[in-house]
PDB file of C-alpha atoms in Angstrom:
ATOM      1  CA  UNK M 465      -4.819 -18.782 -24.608  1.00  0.00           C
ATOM      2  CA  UNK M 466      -7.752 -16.094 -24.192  1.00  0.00           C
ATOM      3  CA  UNK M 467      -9.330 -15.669 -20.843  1.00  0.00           C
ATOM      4  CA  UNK M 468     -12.260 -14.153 -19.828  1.00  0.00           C
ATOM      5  CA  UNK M 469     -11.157 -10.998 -17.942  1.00  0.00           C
ATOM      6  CA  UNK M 470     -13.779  -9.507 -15.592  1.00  0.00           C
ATOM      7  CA  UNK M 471     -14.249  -7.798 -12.241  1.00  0.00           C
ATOM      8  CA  UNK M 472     -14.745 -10.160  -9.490  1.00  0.00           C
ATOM      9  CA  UNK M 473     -18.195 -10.320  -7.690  1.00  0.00           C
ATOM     10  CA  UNK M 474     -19.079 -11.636  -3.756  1.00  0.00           C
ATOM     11  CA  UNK M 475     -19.720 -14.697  -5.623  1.00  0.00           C
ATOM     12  CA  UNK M 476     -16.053 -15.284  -6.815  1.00  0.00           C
ATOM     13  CA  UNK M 477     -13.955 -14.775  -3.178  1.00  0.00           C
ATOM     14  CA  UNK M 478     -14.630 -18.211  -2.646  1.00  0.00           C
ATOM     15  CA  UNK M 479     -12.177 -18.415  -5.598  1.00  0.00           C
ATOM     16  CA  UNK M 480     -10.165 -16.130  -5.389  1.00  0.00           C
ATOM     17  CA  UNK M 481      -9.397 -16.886  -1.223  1.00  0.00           C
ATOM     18  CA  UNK M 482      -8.026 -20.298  -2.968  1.00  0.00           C
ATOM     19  CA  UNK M 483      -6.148 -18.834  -5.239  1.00  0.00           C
ATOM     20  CA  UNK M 484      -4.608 -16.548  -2.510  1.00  0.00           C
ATOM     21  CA  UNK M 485      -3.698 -19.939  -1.042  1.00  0.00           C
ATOM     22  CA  UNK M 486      -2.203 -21.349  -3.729  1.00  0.00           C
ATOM     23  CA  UNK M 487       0.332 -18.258  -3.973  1.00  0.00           C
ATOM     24  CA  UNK M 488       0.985 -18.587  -0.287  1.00  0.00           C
ATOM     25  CA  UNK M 489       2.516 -21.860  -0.249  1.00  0.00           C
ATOM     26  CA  UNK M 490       4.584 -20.946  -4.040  1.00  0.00           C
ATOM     27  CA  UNK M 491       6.226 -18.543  -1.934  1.00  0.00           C
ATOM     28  CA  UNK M 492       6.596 -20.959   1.133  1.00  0.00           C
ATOM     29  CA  UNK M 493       4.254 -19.804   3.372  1.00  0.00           C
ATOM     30  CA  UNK M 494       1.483 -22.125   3.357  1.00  0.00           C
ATOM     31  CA  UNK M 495       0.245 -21.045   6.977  1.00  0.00           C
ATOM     32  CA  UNK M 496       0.222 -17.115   6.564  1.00  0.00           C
ATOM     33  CA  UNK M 497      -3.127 -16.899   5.330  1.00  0.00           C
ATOM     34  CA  UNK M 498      -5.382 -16.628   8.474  1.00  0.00           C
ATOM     35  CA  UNK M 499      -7.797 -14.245   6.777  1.00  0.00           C
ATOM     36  CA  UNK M 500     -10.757 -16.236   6.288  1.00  0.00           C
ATOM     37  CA  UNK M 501     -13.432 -16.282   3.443  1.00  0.00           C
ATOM     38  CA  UNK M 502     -15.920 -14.240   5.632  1.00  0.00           C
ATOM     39  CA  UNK M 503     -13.188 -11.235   6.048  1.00  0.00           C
ATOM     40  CA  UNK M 504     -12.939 -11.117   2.606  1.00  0.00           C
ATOM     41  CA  UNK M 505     -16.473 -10.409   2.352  1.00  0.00           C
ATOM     42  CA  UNK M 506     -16.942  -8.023   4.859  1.00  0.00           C
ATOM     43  CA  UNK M 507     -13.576  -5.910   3.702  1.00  0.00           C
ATOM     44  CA  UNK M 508     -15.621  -6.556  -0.188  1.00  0.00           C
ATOM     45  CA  UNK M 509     -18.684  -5.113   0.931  1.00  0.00           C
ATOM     46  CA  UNK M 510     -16.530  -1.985   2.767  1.00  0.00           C
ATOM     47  CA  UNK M 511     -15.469  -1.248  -1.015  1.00  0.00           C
ATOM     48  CA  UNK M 512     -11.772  -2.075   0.672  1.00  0.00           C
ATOM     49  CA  UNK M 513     -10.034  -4.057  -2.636  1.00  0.00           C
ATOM     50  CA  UNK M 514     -11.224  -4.728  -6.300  1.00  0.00           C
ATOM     51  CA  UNK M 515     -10.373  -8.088  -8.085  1.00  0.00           C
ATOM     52  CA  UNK M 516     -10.126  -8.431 -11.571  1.00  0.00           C
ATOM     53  CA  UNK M 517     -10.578 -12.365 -12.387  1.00  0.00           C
ATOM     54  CA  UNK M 518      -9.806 -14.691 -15.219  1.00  0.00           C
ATOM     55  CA  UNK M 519     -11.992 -17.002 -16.658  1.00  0.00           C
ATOM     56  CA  UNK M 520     -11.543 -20.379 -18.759  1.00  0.00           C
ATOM     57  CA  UNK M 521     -14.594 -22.532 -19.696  1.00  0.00           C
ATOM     58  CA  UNK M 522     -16.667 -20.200 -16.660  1.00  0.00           C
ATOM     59  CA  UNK M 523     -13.816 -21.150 -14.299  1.00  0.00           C
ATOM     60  CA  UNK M 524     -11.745 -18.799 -12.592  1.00  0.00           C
ATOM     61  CA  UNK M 525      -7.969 -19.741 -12.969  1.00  0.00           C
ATOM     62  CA  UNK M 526      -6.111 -16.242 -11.977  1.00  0.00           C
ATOM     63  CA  UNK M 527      -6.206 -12.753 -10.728  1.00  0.00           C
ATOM     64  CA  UNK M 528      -5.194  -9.168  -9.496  1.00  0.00           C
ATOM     65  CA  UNK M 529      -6.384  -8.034  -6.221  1.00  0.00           C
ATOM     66  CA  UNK M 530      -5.882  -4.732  -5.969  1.00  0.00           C
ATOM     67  CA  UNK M 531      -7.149  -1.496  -3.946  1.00  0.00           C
ATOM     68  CA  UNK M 532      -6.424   2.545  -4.869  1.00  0.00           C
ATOM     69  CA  UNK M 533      -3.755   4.260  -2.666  1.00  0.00           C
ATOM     70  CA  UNK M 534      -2.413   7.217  -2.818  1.00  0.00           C
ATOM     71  CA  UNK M 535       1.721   8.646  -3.495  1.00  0.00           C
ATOM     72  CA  UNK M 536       2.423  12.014  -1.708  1.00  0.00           C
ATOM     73  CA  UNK M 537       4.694  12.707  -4.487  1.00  0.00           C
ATOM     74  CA  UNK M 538       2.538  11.414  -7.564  1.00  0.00           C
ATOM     75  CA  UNK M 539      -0.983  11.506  -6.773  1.00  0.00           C
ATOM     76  CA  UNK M 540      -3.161   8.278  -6.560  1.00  0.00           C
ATOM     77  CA  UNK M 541      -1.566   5.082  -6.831  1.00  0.00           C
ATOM     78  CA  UNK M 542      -3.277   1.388  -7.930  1.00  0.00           C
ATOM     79  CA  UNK M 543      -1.470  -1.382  -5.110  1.00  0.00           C
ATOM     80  CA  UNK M 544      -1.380  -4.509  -7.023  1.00  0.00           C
ATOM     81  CA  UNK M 545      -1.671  -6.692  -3.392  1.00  0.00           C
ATOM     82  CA  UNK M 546      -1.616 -10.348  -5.158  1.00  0.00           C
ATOM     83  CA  UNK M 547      -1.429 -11.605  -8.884  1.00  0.00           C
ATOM     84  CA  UNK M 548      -1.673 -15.168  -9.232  1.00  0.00           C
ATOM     85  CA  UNK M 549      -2.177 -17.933 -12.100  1.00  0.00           C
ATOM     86  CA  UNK M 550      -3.423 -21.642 -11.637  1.00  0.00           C
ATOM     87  CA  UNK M 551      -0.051 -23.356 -11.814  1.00  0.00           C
ATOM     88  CA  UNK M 552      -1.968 -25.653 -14.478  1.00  0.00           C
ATOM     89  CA  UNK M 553      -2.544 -22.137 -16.686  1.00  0.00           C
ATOM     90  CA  UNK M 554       0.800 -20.621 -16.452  1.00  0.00           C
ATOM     91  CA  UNK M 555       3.009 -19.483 -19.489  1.00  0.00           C
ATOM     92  CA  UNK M 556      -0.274 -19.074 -21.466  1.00  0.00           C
ATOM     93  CA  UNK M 557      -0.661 -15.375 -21.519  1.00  0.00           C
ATOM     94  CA  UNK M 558      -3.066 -15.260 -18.925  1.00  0.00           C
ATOM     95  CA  UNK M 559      -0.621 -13.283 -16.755  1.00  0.00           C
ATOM     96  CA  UNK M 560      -0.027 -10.693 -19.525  1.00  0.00           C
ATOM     97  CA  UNK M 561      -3.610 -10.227 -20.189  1.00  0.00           C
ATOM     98  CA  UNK M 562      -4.851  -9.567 -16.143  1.00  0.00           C
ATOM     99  CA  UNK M 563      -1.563  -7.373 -15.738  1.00  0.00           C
ATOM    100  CA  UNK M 564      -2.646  -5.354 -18.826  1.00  0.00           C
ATOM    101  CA  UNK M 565      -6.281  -5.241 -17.795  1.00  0.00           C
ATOM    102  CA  UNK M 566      -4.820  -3.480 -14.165  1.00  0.00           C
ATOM    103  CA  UNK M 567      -3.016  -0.956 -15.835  1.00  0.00           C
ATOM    104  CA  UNK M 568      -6.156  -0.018 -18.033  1.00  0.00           C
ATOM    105  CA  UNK M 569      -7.667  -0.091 -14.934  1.00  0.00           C
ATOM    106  CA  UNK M 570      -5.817   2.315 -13.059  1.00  0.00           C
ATOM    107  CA  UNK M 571      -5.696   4.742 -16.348  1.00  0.00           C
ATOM    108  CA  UNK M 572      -9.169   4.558 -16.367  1.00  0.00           C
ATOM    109  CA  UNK M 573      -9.223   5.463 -12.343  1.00  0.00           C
ATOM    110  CA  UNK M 574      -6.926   8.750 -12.857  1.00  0.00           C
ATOM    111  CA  UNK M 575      -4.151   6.542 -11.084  1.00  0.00           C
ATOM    112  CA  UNK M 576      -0.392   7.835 -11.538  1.00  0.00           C
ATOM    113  CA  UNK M 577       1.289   4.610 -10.951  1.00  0.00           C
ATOM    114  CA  UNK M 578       0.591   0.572 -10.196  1.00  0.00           C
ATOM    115  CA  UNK M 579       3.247  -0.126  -7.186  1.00  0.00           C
ATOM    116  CA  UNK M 580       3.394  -3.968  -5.748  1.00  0.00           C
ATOM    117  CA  UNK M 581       6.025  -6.241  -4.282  1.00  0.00           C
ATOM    118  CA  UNK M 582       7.815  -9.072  -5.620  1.00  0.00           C
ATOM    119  CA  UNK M 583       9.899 -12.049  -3.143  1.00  0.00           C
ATOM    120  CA  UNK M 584      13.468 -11.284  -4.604  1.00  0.00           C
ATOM    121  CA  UNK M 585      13.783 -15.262  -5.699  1.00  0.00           C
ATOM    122  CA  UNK M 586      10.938 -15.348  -7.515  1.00  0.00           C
ATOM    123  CA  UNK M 587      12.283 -15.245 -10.662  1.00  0.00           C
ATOM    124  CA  UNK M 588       9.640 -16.133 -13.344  1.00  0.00           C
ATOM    125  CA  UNK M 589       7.686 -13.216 -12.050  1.00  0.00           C
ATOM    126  CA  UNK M 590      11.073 -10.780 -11.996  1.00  0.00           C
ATOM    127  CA  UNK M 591      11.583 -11.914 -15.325  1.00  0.00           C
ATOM    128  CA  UNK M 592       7.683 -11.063 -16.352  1.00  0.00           C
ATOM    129  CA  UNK M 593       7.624  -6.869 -15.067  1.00  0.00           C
ATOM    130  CA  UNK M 594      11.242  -6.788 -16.456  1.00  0.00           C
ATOM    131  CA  UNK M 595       9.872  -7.798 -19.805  1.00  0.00           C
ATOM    132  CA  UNK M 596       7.074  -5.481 -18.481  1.00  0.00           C
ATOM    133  CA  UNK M 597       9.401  -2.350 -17.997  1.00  0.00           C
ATOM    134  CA  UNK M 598       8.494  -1.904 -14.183  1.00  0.00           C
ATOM    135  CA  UNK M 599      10.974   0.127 -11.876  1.00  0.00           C
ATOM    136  CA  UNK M 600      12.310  -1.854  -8.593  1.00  0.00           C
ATOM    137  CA  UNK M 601      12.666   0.255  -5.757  1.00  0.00           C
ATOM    138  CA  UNK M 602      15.987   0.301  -3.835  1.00  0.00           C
ATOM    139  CA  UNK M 603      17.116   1.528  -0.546  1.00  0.00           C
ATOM    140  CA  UNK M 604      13.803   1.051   1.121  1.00  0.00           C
ATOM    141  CA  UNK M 605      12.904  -1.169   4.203  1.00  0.00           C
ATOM    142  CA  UNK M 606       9.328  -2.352   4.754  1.00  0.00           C
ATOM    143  CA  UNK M 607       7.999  -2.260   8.071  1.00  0.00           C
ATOM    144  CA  UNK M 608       5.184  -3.806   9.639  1.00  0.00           C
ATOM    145  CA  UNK M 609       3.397  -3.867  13.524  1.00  0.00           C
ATOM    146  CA  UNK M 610       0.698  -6.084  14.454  1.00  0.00           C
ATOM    147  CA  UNK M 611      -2.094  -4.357  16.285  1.00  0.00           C
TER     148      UNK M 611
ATOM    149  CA  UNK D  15       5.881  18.238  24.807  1.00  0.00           C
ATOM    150  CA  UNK D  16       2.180  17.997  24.505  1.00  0.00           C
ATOM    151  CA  UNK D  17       0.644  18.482  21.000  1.00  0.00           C
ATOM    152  CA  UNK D  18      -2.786  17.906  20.177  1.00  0.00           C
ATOM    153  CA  UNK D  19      -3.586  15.432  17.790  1.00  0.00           C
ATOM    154  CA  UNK D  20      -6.452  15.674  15.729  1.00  0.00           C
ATOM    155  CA  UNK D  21      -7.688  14.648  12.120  1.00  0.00           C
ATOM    156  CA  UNK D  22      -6.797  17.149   9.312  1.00  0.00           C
ATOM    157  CA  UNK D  23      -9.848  18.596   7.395  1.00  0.00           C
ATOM    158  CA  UNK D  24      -9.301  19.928   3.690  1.00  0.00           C
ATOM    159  CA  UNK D  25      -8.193  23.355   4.866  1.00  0.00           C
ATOM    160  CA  UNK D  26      -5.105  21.457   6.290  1.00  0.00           C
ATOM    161  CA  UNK D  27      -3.724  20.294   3.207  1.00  0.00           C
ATOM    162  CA  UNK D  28      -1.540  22.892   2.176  1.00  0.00           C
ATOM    163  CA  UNK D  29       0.505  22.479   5.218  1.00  0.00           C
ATOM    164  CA  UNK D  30       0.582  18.893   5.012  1.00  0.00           C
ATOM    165  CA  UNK D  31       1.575  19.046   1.540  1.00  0.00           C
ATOM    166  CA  UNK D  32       4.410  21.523   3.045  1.00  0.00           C
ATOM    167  CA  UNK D  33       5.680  18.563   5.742  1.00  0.00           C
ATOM    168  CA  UNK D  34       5.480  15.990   2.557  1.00  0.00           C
ATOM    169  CA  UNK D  35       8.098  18.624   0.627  1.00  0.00           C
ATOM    170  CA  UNK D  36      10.285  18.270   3.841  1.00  0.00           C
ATOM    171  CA  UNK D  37      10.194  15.399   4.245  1.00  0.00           C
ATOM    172  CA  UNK D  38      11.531  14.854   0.386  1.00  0.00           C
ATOM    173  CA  UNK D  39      14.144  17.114   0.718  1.00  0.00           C
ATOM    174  CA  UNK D  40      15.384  15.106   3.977  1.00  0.00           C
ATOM    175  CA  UNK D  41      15.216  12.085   1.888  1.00  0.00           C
ATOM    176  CA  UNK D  42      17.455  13.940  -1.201  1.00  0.00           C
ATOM    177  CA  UNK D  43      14.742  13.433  -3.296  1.00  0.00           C
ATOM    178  CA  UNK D  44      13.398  17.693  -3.364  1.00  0.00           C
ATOM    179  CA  UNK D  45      11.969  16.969  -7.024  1.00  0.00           C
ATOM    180  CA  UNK D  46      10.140  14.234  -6.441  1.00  0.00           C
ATOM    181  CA  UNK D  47       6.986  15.606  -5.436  1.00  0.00           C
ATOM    182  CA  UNK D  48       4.916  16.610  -8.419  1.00  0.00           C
ATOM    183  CA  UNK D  49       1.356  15.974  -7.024  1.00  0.00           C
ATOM    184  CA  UNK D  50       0.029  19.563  -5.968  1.00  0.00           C
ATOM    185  CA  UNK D  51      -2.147  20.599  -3.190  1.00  0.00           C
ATOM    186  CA  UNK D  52      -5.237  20.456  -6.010  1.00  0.00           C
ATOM    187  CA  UNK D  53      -4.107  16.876  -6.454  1.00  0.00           C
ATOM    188  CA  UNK D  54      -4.532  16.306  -2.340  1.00  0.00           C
ATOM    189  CA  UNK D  55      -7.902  18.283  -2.346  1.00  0.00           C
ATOM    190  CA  UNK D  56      -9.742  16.017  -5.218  1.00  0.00           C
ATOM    191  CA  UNK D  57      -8.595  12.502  -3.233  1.00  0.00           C
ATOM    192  CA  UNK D  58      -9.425  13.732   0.094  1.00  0.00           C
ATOM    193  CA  UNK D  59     -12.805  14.405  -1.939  1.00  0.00           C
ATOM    194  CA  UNK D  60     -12.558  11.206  -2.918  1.00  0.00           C
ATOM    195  CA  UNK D  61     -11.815   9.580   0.549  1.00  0.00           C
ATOM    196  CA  UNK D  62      -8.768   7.869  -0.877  1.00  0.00           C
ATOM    197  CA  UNK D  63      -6.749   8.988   2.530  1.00  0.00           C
ATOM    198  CA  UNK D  64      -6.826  10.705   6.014  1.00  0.00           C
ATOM    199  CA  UNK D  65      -4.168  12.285   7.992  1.00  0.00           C
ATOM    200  CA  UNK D  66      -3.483  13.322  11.257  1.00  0.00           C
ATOM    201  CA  UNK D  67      -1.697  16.298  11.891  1.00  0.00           C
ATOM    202  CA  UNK D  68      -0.036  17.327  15.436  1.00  0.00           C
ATOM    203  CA  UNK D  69      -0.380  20.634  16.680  1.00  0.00           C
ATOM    204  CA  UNK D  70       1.780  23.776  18.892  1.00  0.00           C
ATOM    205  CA  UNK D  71      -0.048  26.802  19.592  1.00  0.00           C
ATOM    206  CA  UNK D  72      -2.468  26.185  16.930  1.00  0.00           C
ATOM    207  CA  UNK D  73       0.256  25.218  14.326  1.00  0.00           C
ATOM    208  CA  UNK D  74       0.887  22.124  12.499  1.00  0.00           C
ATOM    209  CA  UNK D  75       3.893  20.927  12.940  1.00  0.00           C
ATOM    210  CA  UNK D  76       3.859  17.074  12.319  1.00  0.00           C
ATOM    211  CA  UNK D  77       1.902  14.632  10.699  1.00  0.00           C
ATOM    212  CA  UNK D  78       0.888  10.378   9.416  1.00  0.00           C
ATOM    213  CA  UNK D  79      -0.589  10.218   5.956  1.00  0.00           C
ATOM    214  CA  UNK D  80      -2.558   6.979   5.977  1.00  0.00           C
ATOM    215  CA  UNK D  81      -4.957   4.708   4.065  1.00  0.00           C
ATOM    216  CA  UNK D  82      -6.630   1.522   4.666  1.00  0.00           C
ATOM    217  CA  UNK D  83      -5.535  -1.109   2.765  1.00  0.00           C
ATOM    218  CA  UNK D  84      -5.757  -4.925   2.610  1.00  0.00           C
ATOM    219  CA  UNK D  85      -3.416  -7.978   3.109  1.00  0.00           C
ATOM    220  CA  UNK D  86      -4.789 -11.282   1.290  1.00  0.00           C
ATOM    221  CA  UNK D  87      -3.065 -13.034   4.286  1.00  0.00           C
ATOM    222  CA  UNK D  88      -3.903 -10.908   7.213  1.00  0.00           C
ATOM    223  CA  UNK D  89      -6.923  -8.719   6.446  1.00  0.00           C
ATOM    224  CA  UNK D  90      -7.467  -4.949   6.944  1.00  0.00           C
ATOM    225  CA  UNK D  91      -4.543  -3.196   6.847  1.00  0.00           C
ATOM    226  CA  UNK D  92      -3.892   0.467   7.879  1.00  0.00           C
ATOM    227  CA  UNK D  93      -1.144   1.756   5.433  1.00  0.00           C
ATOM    228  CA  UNK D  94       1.550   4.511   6.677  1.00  0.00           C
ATOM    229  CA  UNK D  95       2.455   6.222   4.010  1.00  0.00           C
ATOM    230  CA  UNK D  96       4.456   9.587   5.371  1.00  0.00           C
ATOM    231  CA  UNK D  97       5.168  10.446   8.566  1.00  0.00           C
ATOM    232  CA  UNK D  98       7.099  13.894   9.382  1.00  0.00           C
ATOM    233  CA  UNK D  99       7.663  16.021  12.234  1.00  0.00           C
ATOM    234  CA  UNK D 100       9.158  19.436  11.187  1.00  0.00           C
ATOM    235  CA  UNK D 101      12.774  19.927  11.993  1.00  0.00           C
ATOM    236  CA  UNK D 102      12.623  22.079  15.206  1.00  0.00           C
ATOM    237  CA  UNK D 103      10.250  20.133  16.637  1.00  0.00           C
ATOM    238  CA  UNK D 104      12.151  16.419  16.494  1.00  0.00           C
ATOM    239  CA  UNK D 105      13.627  14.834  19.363  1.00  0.00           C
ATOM    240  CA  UNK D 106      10.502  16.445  21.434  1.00  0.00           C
ATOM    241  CA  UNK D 107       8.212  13.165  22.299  1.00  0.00           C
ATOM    242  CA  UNK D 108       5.439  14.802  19.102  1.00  0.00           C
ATOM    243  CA  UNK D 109       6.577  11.463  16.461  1.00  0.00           C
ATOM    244  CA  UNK D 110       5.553   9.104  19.327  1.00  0.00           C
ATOM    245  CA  UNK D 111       2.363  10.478  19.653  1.00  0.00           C
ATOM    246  CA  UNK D 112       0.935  10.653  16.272  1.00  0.00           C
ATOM    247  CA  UNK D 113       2.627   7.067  16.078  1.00  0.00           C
ATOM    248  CA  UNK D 114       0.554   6.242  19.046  1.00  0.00           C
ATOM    249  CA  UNK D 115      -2.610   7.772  17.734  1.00  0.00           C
ATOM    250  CA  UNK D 116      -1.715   6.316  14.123  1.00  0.00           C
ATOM    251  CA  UNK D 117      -1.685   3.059  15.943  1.00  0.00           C
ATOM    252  CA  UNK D 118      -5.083   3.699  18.086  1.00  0.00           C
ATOM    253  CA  UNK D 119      -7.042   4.808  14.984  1.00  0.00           C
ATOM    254  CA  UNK D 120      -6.150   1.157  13.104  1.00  0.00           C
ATOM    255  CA  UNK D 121      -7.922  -0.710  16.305  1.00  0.00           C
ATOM    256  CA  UNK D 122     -10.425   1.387  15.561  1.00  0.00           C
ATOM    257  CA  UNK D 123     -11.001   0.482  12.344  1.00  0.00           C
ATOM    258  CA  UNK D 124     -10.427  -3.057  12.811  1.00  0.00           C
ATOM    259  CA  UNK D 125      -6.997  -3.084  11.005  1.00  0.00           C
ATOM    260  CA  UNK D 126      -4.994  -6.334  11.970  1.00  0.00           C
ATOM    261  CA  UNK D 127      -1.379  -4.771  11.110  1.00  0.00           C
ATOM    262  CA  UNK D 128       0.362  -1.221   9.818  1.00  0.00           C
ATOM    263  CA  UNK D 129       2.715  -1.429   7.343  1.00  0.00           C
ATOM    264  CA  UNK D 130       4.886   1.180   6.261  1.00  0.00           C
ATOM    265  CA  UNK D 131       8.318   1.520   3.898  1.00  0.00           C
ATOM    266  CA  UNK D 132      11.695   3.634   5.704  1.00  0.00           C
ATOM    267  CA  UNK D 133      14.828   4.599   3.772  1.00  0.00           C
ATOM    268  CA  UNK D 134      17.727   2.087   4.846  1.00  0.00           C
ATOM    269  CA  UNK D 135      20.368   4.974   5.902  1.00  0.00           C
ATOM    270  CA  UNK D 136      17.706   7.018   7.500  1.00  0.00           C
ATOM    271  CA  UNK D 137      19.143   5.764  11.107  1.00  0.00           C
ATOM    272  CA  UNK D 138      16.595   8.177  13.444  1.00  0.00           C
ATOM    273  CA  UNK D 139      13.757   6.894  12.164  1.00  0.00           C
ATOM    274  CA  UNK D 140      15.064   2.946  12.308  1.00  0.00           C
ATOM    275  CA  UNK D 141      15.851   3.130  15.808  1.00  0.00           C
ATOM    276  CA  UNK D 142      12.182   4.844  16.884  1.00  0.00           C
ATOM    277  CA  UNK D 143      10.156   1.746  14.577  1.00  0.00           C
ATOM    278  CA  UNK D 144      12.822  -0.954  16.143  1.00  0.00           C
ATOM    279  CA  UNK D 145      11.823   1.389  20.005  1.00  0.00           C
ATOM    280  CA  UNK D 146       8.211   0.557  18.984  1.00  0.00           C
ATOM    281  CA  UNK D 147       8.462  -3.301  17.835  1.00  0.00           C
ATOM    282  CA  UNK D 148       7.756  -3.056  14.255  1.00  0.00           C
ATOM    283  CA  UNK D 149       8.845  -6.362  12.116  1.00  0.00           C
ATOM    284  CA  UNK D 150      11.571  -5.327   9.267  1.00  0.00           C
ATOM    285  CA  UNK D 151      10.418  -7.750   6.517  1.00  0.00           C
ATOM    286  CA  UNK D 152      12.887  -9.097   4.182  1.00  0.00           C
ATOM    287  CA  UNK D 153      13.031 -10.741   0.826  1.00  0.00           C
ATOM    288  CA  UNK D 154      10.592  -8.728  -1.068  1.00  0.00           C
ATOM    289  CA  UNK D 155      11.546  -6.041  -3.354  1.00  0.00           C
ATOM    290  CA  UNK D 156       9.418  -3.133  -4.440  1.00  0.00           C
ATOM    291  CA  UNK D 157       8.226  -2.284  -8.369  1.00  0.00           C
ATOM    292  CA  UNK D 158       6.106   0.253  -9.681  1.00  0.00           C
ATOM    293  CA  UNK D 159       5.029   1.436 -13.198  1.00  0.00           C
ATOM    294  CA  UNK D 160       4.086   4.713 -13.712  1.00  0.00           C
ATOM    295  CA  UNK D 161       0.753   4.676 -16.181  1.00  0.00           C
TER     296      UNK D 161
END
């Protein structure tokens, strides 16, 4: 199936904040998402994250939220921060297509490398950067503090 | 001891690209750092990242890379991405407070967490982020894809 890929506007966080919701509770976490439609906006209009959206019949029914960081050792780095399909759209190439419009993205951005993390049951989505050729990381921890 | 903590300008790079070699080679990893002090100067053009760098008689001798990122479930996020003190001056109170001001400049910018990654046998730095309170995640694993 051919989506529509295109870079998300204001317009679409509505959207996209649902879809966010949607991957929360896949990964069992239905009540982790306390950043509200408004933060999204304000963090959009700081130039903070990009989204790249896909479209089916004008609706939006996946996407790549991402935002440019930067690797001491490799230079500038694209952090894919969510990917998610409608569960109704998935196995229909929809994934392939938004992860293959990120990496043009960060090619066409001078980025290095596209880093993101994976939960380590999630298999479908192992399975997909396998196929994919992506590196996993081992020996590293990640650490977080609330402020 | 006291060092003075300030942000780096551009003219600080090529020491800070000097603490990011250390750091590398404490990590067994001394070939792994292939962006150049160019690479720093055209994405601190670009705003991509800040640093702050501690000071000793007018010397750098420890510093936080950083950039502001974003968490679809929390919000703004202030991303740690190296953090070194040179060797003679560890153990000497100078990690703590670039933590600290790490810390203070995320409130600042209205960050809601800092996240950060640690190498699971490096046992000095464990013990100061478990002294401090930060959250060990688990479950996720880490991918990239170099472009």
């Amino acid at each position: 199936m051919q989506a529509t890929i295109r870079k998300a506007t204001k317009e679409d966080l509505t959207a996209i904040h649902e879809l966010v919701v949607e991957l929360a509770i896949y990964e069992k976490e239905p009540h982790a998402v306390t950043a509200t439609i408004k933060d999204y906006e304000q963090a959009f209009d700081e130039d903070i994250f990009e989204v790249l959206v896909a479209e089916i019949n004008q609706e939006i029914v996946g996407m790549v939220f991402y935002y440019m960081t930067y690797s001491t050792w490799k230079g500038k780095m694209l952090y894919l921060e969510d990917f998610v399909v409608n569960e109704k759209f998935r196995k229909s190439g929809i994934g392939q297509q938004l992860y293959d419009a990120l990496l043009e993205v960060g090619r066409q951005k001078k980025a290095v490398l596209v880093k993101w993390q994976v939960l380590d049951w999630n298999e479908p989505a192992i399975k997909f950067y396998k196929k994919n050729s992506a590196v996993f990381e081992v020996g590293w921890l990640t650490c977080k503090k609330y402020l």
